Coordinates of C-alpha atoms in Angstrom, one line a residue:
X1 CA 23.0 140.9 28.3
X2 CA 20.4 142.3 30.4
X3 CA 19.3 146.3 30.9
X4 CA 16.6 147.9 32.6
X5 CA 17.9 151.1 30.7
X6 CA 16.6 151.3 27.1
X7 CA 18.7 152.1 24.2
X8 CA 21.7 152.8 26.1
X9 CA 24.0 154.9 23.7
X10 CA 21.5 155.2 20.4
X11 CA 21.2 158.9 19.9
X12 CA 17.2 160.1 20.2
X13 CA 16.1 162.1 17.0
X14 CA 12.6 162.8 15.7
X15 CA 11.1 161.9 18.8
X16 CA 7.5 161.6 19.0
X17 CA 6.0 163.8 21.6
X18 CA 2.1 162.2 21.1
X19 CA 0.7 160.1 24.0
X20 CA -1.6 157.5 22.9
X21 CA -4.5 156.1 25.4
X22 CA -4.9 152.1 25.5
X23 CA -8.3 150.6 26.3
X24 CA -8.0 148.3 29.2
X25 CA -11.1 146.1 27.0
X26 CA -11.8 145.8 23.2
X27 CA -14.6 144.6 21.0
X28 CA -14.2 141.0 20.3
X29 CA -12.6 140.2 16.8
X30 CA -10.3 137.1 17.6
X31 CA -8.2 135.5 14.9
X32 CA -8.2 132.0 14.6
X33 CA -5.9 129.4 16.0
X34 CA -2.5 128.7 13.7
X35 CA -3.2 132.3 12.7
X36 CA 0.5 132.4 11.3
X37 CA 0.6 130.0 8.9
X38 CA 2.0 128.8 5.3
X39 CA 1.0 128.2 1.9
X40 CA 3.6 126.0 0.0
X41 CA 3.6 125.8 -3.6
X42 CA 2.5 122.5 -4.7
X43 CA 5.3 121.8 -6.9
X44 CA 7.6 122.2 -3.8
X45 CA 5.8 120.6 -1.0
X46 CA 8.3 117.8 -1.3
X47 CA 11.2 119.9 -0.9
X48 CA 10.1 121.5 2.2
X49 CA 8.6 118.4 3.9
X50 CA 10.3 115.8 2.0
X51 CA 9.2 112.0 2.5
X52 CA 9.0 108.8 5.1
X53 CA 12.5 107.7 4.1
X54 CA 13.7 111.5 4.7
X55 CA 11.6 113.6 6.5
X56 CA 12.8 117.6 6.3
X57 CA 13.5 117.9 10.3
X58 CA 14.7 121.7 9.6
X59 CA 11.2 122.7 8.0
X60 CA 9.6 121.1 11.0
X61 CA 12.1 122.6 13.8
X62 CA 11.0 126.1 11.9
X63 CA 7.4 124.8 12.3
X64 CA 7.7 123.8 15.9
X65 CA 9.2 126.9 16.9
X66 CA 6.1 129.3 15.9
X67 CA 4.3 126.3 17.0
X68 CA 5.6 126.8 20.4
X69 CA 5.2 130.3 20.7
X70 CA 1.5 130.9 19.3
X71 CA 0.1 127.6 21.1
X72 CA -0.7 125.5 17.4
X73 CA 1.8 125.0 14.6
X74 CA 0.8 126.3 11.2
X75 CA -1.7 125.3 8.8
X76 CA -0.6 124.2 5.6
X77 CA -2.1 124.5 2.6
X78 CA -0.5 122.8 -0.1
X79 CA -1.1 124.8 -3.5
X80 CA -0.6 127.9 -5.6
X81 CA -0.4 127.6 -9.7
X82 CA 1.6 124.6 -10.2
X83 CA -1.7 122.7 -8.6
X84 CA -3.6 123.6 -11.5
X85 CA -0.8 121.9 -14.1
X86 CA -0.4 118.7 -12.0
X87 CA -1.6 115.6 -13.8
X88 CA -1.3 112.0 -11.9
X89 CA 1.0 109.1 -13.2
X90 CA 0.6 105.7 -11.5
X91 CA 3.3 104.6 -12.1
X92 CA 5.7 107.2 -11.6
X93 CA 8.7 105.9 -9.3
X94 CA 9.2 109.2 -6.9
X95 CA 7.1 112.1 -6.1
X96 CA 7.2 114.7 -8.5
X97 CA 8.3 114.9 -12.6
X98 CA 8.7 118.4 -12.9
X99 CA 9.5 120.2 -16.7
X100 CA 10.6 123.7 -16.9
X101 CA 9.8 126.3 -19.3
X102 CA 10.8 130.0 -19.4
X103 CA 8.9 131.5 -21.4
X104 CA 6.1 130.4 -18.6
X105 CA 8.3 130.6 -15.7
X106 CA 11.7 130.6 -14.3
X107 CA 10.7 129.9 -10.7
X108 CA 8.5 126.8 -11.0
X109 CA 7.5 123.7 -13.1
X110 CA 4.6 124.0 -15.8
X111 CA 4.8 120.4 -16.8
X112 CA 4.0 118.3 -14.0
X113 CA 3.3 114.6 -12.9
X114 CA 3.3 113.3 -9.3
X115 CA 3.2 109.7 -8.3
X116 CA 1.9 108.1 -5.4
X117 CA 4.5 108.8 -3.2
X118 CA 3.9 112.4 -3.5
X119 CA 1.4 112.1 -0.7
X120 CA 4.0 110.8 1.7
X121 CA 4.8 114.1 1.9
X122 CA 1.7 114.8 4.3
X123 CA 3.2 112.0 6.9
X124 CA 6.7 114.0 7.8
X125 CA 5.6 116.9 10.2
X126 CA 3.5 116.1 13.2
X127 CA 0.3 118.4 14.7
X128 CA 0.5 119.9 11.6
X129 CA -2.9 119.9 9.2
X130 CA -2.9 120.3 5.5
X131 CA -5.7 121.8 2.9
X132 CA -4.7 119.8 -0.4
X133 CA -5.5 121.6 -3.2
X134 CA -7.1 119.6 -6.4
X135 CA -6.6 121.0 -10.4
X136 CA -9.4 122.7 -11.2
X137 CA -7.4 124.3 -14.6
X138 CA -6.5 120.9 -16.1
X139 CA -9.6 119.0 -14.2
X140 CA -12.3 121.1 -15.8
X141 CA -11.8 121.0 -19.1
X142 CA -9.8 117.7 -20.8
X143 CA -10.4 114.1 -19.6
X144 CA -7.1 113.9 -18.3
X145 CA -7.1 116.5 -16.3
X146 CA -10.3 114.8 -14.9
X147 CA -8.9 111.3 -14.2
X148 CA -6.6 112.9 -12.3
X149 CA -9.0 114.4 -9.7
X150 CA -10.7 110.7 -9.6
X151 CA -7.4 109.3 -9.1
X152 CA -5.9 111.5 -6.3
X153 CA -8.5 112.0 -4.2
X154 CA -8.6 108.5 -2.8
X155 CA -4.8 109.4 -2.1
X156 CA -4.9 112.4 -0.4
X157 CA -7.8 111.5 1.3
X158 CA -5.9 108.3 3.0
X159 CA -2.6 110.5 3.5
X160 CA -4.7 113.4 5.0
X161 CA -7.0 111.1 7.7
X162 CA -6.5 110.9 11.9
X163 CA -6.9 114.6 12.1
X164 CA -4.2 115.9 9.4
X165 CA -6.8 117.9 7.4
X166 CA -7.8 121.1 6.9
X167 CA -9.7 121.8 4.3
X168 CA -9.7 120.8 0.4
X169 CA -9.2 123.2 -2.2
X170 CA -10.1 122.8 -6.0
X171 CA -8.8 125.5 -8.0
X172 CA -5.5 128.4 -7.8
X173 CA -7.2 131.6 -8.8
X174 CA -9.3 131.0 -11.4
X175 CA -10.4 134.4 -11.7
X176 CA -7.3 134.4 -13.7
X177 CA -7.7 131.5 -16.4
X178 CA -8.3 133.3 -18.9
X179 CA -6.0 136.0 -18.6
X180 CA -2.9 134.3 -16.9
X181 CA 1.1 135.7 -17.7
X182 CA 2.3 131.7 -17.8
X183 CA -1.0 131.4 -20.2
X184 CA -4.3 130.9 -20.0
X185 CA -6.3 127.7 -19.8
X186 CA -9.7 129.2 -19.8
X187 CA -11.6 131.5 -23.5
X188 CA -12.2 134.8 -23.4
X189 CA -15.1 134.0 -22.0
X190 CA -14.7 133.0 -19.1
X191 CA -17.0 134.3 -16.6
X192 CA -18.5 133.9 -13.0
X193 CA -21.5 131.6 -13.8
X194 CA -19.2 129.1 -16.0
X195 CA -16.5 128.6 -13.4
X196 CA -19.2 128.1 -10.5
X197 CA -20.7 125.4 -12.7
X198 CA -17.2 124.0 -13.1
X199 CA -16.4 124.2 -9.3
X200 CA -19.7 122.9 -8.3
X201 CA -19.2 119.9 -10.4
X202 CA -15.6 119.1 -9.4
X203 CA -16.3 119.2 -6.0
X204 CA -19.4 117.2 -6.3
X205 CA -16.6 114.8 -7.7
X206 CA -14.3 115.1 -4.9
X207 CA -17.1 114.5 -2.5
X208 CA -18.4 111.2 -4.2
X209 CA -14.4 109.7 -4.0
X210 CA -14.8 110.8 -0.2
X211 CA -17.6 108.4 0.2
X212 CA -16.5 106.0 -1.4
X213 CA -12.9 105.6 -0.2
X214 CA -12.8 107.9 3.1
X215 CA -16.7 108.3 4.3
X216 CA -15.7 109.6 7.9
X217 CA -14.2 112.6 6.0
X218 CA -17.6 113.6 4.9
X219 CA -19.2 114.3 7.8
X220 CA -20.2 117.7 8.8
X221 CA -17.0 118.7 10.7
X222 CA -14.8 117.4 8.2
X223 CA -15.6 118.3 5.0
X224 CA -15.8 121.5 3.3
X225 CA -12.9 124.1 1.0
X226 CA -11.7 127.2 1.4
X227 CA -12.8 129.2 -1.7
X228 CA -12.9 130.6 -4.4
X229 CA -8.6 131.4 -3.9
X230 CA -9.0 134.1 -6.2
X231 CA -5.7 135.9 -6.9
X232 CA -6.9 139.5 -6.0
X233 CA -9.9 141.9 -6.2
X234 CA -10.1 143.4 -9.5
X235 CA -9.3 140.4 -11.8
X236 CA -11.2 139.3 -14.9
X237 CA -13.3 137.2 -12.1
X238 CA -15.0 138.8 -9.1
X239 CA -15.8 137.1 -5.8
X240 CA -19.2 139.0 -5.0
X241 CA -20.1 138.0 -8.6
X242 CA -19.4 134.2 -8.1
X243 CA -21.3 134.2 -4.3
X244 CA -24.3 135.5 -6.2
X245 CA -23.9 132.8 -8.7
X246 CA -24.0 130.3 -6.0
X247 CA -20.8 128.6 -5.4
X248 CA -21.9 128.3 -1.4
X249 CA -25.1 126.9 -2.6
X250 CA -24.7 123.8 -1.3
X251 CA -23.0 124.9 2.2
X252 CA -19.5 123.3 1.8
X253 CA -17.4 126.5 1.8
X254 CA -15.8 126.7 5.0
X255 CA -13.1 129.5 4.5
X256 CA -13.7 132.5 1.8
X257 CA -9.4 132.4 0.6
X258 CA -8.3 135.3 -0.8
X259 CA -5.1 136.1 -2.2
X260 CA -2.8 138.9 -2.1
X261 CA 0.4 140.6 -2.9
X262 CA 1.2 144.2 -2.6
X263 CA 3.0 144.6 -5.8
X264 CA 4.7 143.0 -8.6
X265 CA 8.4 141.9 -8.4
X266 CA 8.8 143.9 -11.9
X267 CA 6.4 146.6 -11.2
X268 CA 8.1 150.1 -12.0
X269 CA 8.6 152.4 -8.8
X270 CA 8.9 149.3 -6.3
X271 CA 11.2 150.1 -3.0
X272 CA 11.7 148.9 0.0
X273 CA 10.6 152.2 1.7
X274 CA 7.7 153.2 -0.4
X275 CA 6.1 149.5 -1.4
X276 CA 6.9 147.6 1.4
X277 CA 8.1 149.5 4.8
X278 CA 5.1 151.5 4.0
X279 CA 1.5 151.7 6.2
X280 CA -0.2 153.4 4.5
X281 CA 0.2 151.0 1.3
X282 CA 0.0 148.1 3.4
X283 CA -3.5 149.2 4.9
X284 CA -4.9 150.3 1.3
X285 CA -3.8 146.5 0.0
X286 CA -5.8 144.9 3.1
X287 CA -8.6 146.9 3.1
X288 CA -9.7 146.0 -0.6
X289 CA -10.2 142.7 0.1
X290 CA -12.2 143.5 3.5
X291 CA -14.5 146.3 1.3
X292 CA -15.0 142.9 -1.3
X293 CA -16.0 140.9 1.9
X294 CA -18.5 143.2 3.2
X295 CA -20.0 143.1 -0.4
X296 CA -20.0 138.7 0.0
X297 CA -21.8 139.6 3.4
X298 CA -24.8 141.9 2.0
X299 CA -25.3 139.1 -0.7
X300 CA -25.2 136.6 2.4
X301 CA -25.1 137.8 5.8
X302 CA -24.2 134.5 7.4
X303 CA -21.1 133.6 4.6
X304 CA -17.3 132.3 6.0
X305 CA -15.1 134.0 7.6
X306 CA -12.5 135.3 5.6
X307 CA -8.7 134.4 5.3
X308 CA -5.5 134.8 3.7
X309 CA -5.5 131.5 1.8
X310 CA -2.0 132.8 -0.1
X311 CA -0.1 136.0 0.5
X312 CA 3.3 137.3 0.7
X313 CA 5.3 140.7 -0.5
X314 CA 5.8 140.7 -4.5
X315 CA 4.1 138.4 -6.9
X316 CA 6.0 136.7 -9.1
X317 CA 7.9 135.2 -6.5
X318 CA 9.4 138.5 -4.5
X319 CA 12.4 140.7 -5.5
X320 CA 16.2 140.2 -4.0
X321 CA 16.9 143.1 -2.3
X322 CA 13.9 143.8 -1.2
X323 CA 11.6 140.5 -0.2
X324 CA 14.4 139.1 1.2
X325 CA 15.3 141.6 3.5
X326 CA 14.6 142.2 7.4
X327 CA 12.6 145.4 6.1
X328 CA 10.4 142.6 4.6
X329 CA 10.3 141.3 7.9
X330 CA 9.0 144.2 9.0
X331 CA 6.9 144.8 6.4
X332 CA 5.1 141.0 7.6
X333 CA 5.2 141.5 10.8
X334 CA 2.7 144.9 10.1
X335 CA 0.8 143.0 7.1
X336 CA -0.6 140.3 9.4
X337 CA -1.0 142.0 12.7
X338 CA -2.9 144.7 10.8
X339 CA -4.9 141.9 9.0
X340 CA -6.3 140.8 12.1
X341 CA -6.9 144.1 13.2
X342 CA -9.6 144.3 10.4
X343 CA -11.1 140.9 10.3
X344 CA -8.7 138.6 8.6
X345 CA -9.0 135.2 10.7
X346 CA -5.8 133.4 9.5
X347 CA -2.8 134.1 6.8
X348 CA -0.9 132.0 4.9
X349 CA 2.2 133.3 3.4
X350 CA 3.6 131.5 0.6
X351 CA 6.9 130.4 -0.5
X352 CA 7.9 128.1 -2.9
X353 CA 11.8 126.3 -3.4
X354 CA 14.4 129.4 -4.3
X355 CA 11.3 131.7 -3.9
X356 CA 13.0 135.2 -3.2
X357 CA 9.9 135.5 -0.7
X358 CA 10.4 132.4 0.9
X359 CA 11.0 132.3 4.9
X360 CA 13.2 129.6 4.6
X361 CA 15.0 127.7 1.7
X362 CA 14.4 124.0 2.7
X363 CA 17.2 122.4 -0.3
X364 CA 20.7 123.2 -0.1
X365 CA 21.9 125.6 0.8
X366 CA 19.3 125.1 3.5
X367 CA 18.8 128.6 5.1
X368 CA 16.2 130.9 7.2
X369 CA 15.4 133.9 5.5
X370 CA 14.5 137.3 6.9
X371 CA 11.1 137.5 6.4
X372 CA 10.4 134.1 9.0
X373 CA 11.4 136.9 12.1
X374 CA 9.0 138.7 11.3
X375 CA 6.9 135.4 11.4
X376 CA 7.7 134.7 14.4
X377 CA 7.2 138.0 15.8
X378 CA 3.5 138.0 15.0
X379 CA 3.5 134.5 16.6
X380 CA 5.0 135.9 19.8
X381 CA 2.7 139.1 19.7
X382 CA -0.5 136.6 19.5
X383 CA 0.6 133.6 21.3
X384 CA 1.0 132.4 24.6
X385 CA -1.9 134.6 26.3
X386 CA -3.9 133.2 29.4
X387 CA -7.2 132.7 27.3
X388 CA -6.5 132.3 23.4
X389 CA -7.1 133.3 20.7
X390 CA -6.4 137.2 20.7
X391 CA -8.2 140.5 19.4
X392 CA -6.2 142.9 17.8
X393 CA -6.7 146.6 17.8
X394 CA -4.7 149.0 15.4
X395 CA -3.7 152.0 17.8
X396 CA -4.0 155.1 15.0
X397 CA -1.2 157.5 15.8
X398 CA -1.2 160.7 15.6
X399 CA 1.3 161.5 12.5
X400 CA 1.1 162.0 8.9
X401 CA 3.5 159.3 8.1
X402 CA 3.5 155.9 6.6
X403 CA 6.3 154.5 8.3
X404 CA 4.8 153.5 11.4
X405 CA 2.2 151.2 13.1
X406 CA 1.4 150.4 16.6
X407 CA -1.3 147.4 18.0
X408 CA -2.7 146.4 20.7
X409 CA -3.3 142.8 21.5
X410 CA -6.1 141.7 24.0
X411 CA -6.9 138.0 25.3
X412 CA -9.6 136.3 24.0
X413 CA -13.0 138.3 23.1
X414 CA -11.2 141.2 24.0
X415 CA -11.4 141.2 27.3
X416 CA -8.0 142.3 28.5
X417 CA -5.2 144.2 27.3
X418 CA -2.1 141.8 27.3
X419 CA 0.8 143.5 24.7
X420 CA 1.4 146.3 22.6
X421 CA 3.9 146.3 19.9
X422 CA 5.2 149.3 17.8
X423 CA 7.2 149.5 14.7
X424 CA 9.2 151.9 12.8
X425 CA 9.5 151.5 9.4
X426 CA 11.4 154.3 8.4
X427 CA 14.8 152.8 6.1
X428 CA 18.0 152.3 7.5
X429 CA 20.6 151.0 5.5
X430 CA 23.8 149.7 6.0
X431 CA 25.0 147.7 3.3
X432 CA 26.2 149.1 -0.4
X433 CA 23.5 149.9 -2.7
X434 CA 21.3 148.6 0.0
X435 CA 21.4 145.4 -1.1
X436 CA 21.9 143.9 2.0
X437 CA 25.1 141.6 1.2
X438 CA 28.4 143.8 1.0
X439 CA 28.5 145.9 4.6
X440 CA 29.6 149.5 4.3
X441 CA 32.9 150.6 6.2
X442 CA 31.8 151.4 9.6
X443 CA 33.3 154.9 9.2
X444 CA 30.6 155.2 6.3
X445 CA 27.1 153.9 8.5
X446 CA 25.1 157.1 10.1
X447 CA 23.9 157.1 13.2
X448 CA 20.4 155.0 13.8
X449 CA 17.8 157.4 14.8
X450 CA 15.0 156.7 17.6
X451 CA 11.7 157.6 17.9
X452 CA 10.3 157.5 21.3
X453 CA 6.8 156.4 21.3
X454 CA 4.3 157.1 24.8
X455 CA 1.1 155.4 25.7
X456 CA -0.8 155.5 28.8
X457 CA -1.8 151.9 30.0
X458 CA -5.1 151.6 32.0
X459 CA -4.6 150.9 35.9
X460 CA -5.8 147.8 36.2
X461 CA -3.6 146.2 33.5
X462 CA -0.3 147.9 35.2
X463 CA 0.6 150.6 38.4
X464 CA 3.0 153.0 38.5
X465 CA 6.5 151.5 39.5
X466 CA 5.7 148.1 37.5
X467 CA 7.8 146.8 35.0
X468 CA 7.1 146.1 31.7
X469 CA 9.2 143.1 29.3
X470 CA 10.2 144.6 26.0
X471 CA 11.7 142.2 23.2
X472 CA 12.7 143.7 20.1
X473 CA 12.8 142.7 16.1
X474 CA 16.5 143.4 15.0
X475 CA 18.9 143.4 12.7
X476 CA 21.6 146.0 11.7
X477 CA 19.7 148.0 9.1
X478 CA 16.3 147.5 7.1
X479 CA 18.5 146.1 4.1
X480 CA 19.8 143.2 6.1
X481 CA 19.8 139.5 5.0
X482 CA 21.4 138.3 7.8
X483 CA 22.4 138.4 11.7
X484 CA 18.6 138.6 12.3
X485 CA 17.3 138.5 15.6
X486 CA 13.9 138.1 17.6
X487 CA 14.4 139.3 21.3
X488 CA 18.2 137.9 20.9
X489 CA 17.0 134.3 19.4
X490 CA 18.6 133.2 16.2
X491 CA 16.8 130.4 14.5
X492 CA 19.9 130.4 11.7
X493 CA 20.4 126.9 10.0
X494 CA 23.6 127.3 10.5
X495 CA 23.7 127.2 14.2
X496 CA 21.2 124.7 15.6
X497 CA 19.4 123.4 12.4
X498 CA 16.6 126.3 12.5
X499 CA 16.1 125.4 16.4
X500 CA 15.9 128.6 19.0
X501 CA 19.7 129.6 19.6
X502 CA 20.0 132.4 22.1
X503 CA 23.0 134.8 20.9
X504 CA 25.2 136.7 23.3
X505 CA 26.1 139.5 21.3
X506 CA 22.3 141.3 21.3
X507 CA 20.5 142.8 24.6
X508 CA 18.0 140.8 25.9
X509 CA 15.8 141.0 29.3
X510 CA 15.1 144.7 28.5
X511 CA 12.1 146.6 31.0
X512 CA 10.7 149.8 31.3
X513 CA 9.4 151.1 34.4
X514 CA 5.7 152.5 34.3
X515 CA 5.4 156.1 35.1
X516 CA 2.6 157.8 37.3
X517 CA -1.0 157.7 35.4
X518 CA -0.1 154.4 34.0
X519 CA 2.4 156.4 31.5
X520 CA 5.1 153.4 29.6
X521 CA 7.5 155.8 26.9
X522 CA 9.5 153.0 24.4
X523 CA 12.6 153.9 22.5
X524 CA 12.2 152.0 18.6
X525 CA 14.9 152.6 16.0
X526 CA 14.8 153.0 12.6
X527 CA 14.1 149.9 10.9
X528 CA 13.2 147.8 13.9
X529 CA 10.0 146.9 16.0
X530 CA 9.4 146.3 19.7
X531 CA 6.9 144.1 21.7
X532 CA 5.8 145.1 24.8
X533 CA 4.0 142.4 27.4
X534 CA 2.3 143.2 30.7

């Protein structure tokens, strides 16, 4: 279905009268390449790319698809806490020997030992390169912990060679050992200096095994970690503190990884509206970790660039009902578009197997979640541009409320306005209790409001009578778990195994004409979001 009228029959309500002014140019702040891109818990890795024998085609088809869109597929990194309770076993038959316990966890092993074939993991997904992270908890402190750093990095170095890597890792948030929930591995102690000393040594580890048993991956362009992967900003640890302690000291930090989640899965007051659907917490969330970069940068004004090394909604492994909903689509799609409005270079979201989080589930029952629309709408806001990267701006707009966001995205160094894209976050539900499973009669769903949004587009980027492409995030309310759509695509398992299946059902093709003084007005819902490309 194809309209050049917008909206046609959604009732108009709250509109926003405000016109906002789009700069045809923008200071340069592009993200990286593979700026959408995954973290996968370590303990899982198999499960989501399985082995030689049987490769997991529908992780890669999800791959390929942001892949195709934003111009690289994702970057991997391979990692979270289970890497830190991961000892080797030789002679261990299959990949991974994971033990549960739940007075630790529910969600993931904390007894683990991988075998050899573990690392044939890193041989099932093509164009797709991998940071490996090493156990810094277990490696620093007992002997066996140890061996198994000397042991595996000869393996991941061979599985990781002929352009697969990243980066390395050593260490999952160590600025909380000592004070961990599934307990801690480090004394009371614990403090900035001693886990420098511990990283510096590790890695000085890692590095000897490189020469020894991969020396091309030791060159300049090939070696190096993103660090220090601390969990947050105001843990027992502090990454200012450890940069003036000198974990860069000798050079080898490539990436500064952060990590962040907005809120706990058990955190009182948590809602979709208020924790996630919300700007305003969003921007407060990102901001303290660019406020801790600026203070890096005064200690050393040429340090990393900064990333996202692990992120998603709600720690602990999200929260049904509200990670894995479209609104935590939504809620993605603003989190890393206003990331790299700020500074943040790339963004790895993490999932794990039967993470409530998770943009896909890659066991049975195999299934695309929510949140991976809103995935690949930030690939198809970035990607695809004449000159990549892209810079994007945050265009502030003029209301008091949290429950929308708008961007601008230029070409490369800013140099050209290419796409806006707006969102409304405001809730709209339409299943009962909002749990996004058991529809309510129709006779019971309100009407969806729409808020008309105006901007006026500088005249060399489009003339009055031109028309513009709009493609829209959507889904029948913010509570929604299925019948997701990015500008009509479905990317269900269900339907093609996670590949692009257009669907007839949804309005596609969509323009709106440009008015005189360069003047484009856009209709967005409640609980949906709208790209618009010149």
């Amino acid at each position: 279905m194809k309209s050049d009228i917008l909206l046609l029959g959604l009732p108009r309500a709250a509109l926003t009268a405000a016109q906002y002014t789009v700069s045809s140019s923008a200071p340069s702040n592009d993200v990286f390449d593979s700026y959408m891109s995954y973290s996968i818990e370590f303990s899982s890795f198999p499960d989501f790319a399985g082995n030689k024998s049987q490769p997991n085609t529908f992780s890669d088809a999800l791959l390929n698809n942001i892949g195709n869109i934003i111009g690289t597929k994702p970057y991997i990194r391979v990692g979270g806490n289970t890497q830190d309770y991961a000892l080797y076993n030789a002679s261990l038959p299959y990949a991974i020997n994971g033990t549960f316990d739940s007075k630790r966890s529910a969600d993931y092993p904390t007894t683990i030992f991988i075998g050899p074939s573990y690392f044939e993991s890193y041989s099932t997904w093509k164009d797709v390169k991998f940071a490996h992270g090493f156990n810094l908890a277990l490696g620093g402190n007992s002997s066996v912990g140890w061996q198994t750093l000397l042991d595996t990095v000869p393996l991941a170095c061979k599985a990781l060679g002929k352009g697969k890597l990243y980066w390395w890792e050593y260490g999952n948030e160590p600025d909380l050992f000592s004070t961990s929930a599934q307990g801690s591995v480090r004394p009371s102690g614990w403090n900035e200096s001693i886990y420098v000393a511990q990283w510096l040594n590790g890695t000085k580890a890692i590095k000897a095994q490189l020469q020894t048993y991969c020396p091309k991956l030791v060159d300049n362009d090939t070696y190096g970690y993103l660090a220090p992967s601390f969990g947050g900003v105001n843990n027992h640890l502090k990454e200012p503190a450890t940069w003036a302690a000198g974990l860069n000291v000798n050079g080898d930090i490539r990436l500064i990884s952060t990590h962040n989640y907005i809120s706990g899965a058990s955190s009182p007051g948590v809602t979709l509206q208020g924790t996630l659907m919300n700007h305003t917490v969003t921007k407060r969330s990102v901001d303290a970790h660019i406020a801790n970069y600026n203070k890096i940068k005064a200690i050393d004004p040429s340090a990393p660039p900064l990333i996202f090394g692990e992120h998603n909604s709600l720690y602990n492994q999200g929260k049904p009902g509200l990670s894995n909903t479209f609104g935590a689509a939504l809620w993605g799609l603003d989190f890393n578009l206003y990331a790299a409005s700020v500074g943040i270079k790339r963004v790895h979201m993490h999932m794990g197997t039967n993470y409530r989080y998770a943009s896909w589930q890659p066991l049975t029952p195999m299934g695309t979640r929510a949140p991976y629309y809103g995935n690949i709408a930030v690939a198809a806001a970035l990607g695809n541009l004449i000159h990549r990267p892209s810079t994007v701006v945050e265009i502030l707009l003029n209301s008091s409320t949290s429950t929308a966001a708008a961007y601008a995205i230029y070409t490369a160094r800013g140099s050209a306005v290419a796409r806006l894209l707006v969102l409304n976050m405001n809730s709209y539900n339409t299943t009962v209790d909002g749990h996004g499973l058991d529809p309510l009669p129709a006779a019971e769903v309100p009407a969806r409001p729409v808020a008309d949004y105006t901007f006026i587009i500088p005249g060399d980027v489009a003339s009055a009578g031109d028309k513009v492409a709009v493609r829209r995030l959507w889904a029948n309310g913010s509570d929604a778990v299925t019948g997701i759509t990015w500008d009509g695509w479905s990317y269900n398992y269900e339907l093609d195994k996670g590949r692009p299946v257009r669907l007839g059902n949804v309005t596609v093709g969509e323009r709106v004409v440009v008015g005189e003084g360069g003047v484009v007005r856009v209709g967005v819902p409640d609980a949906s979001a709208v790209l618009l490309s010149f």
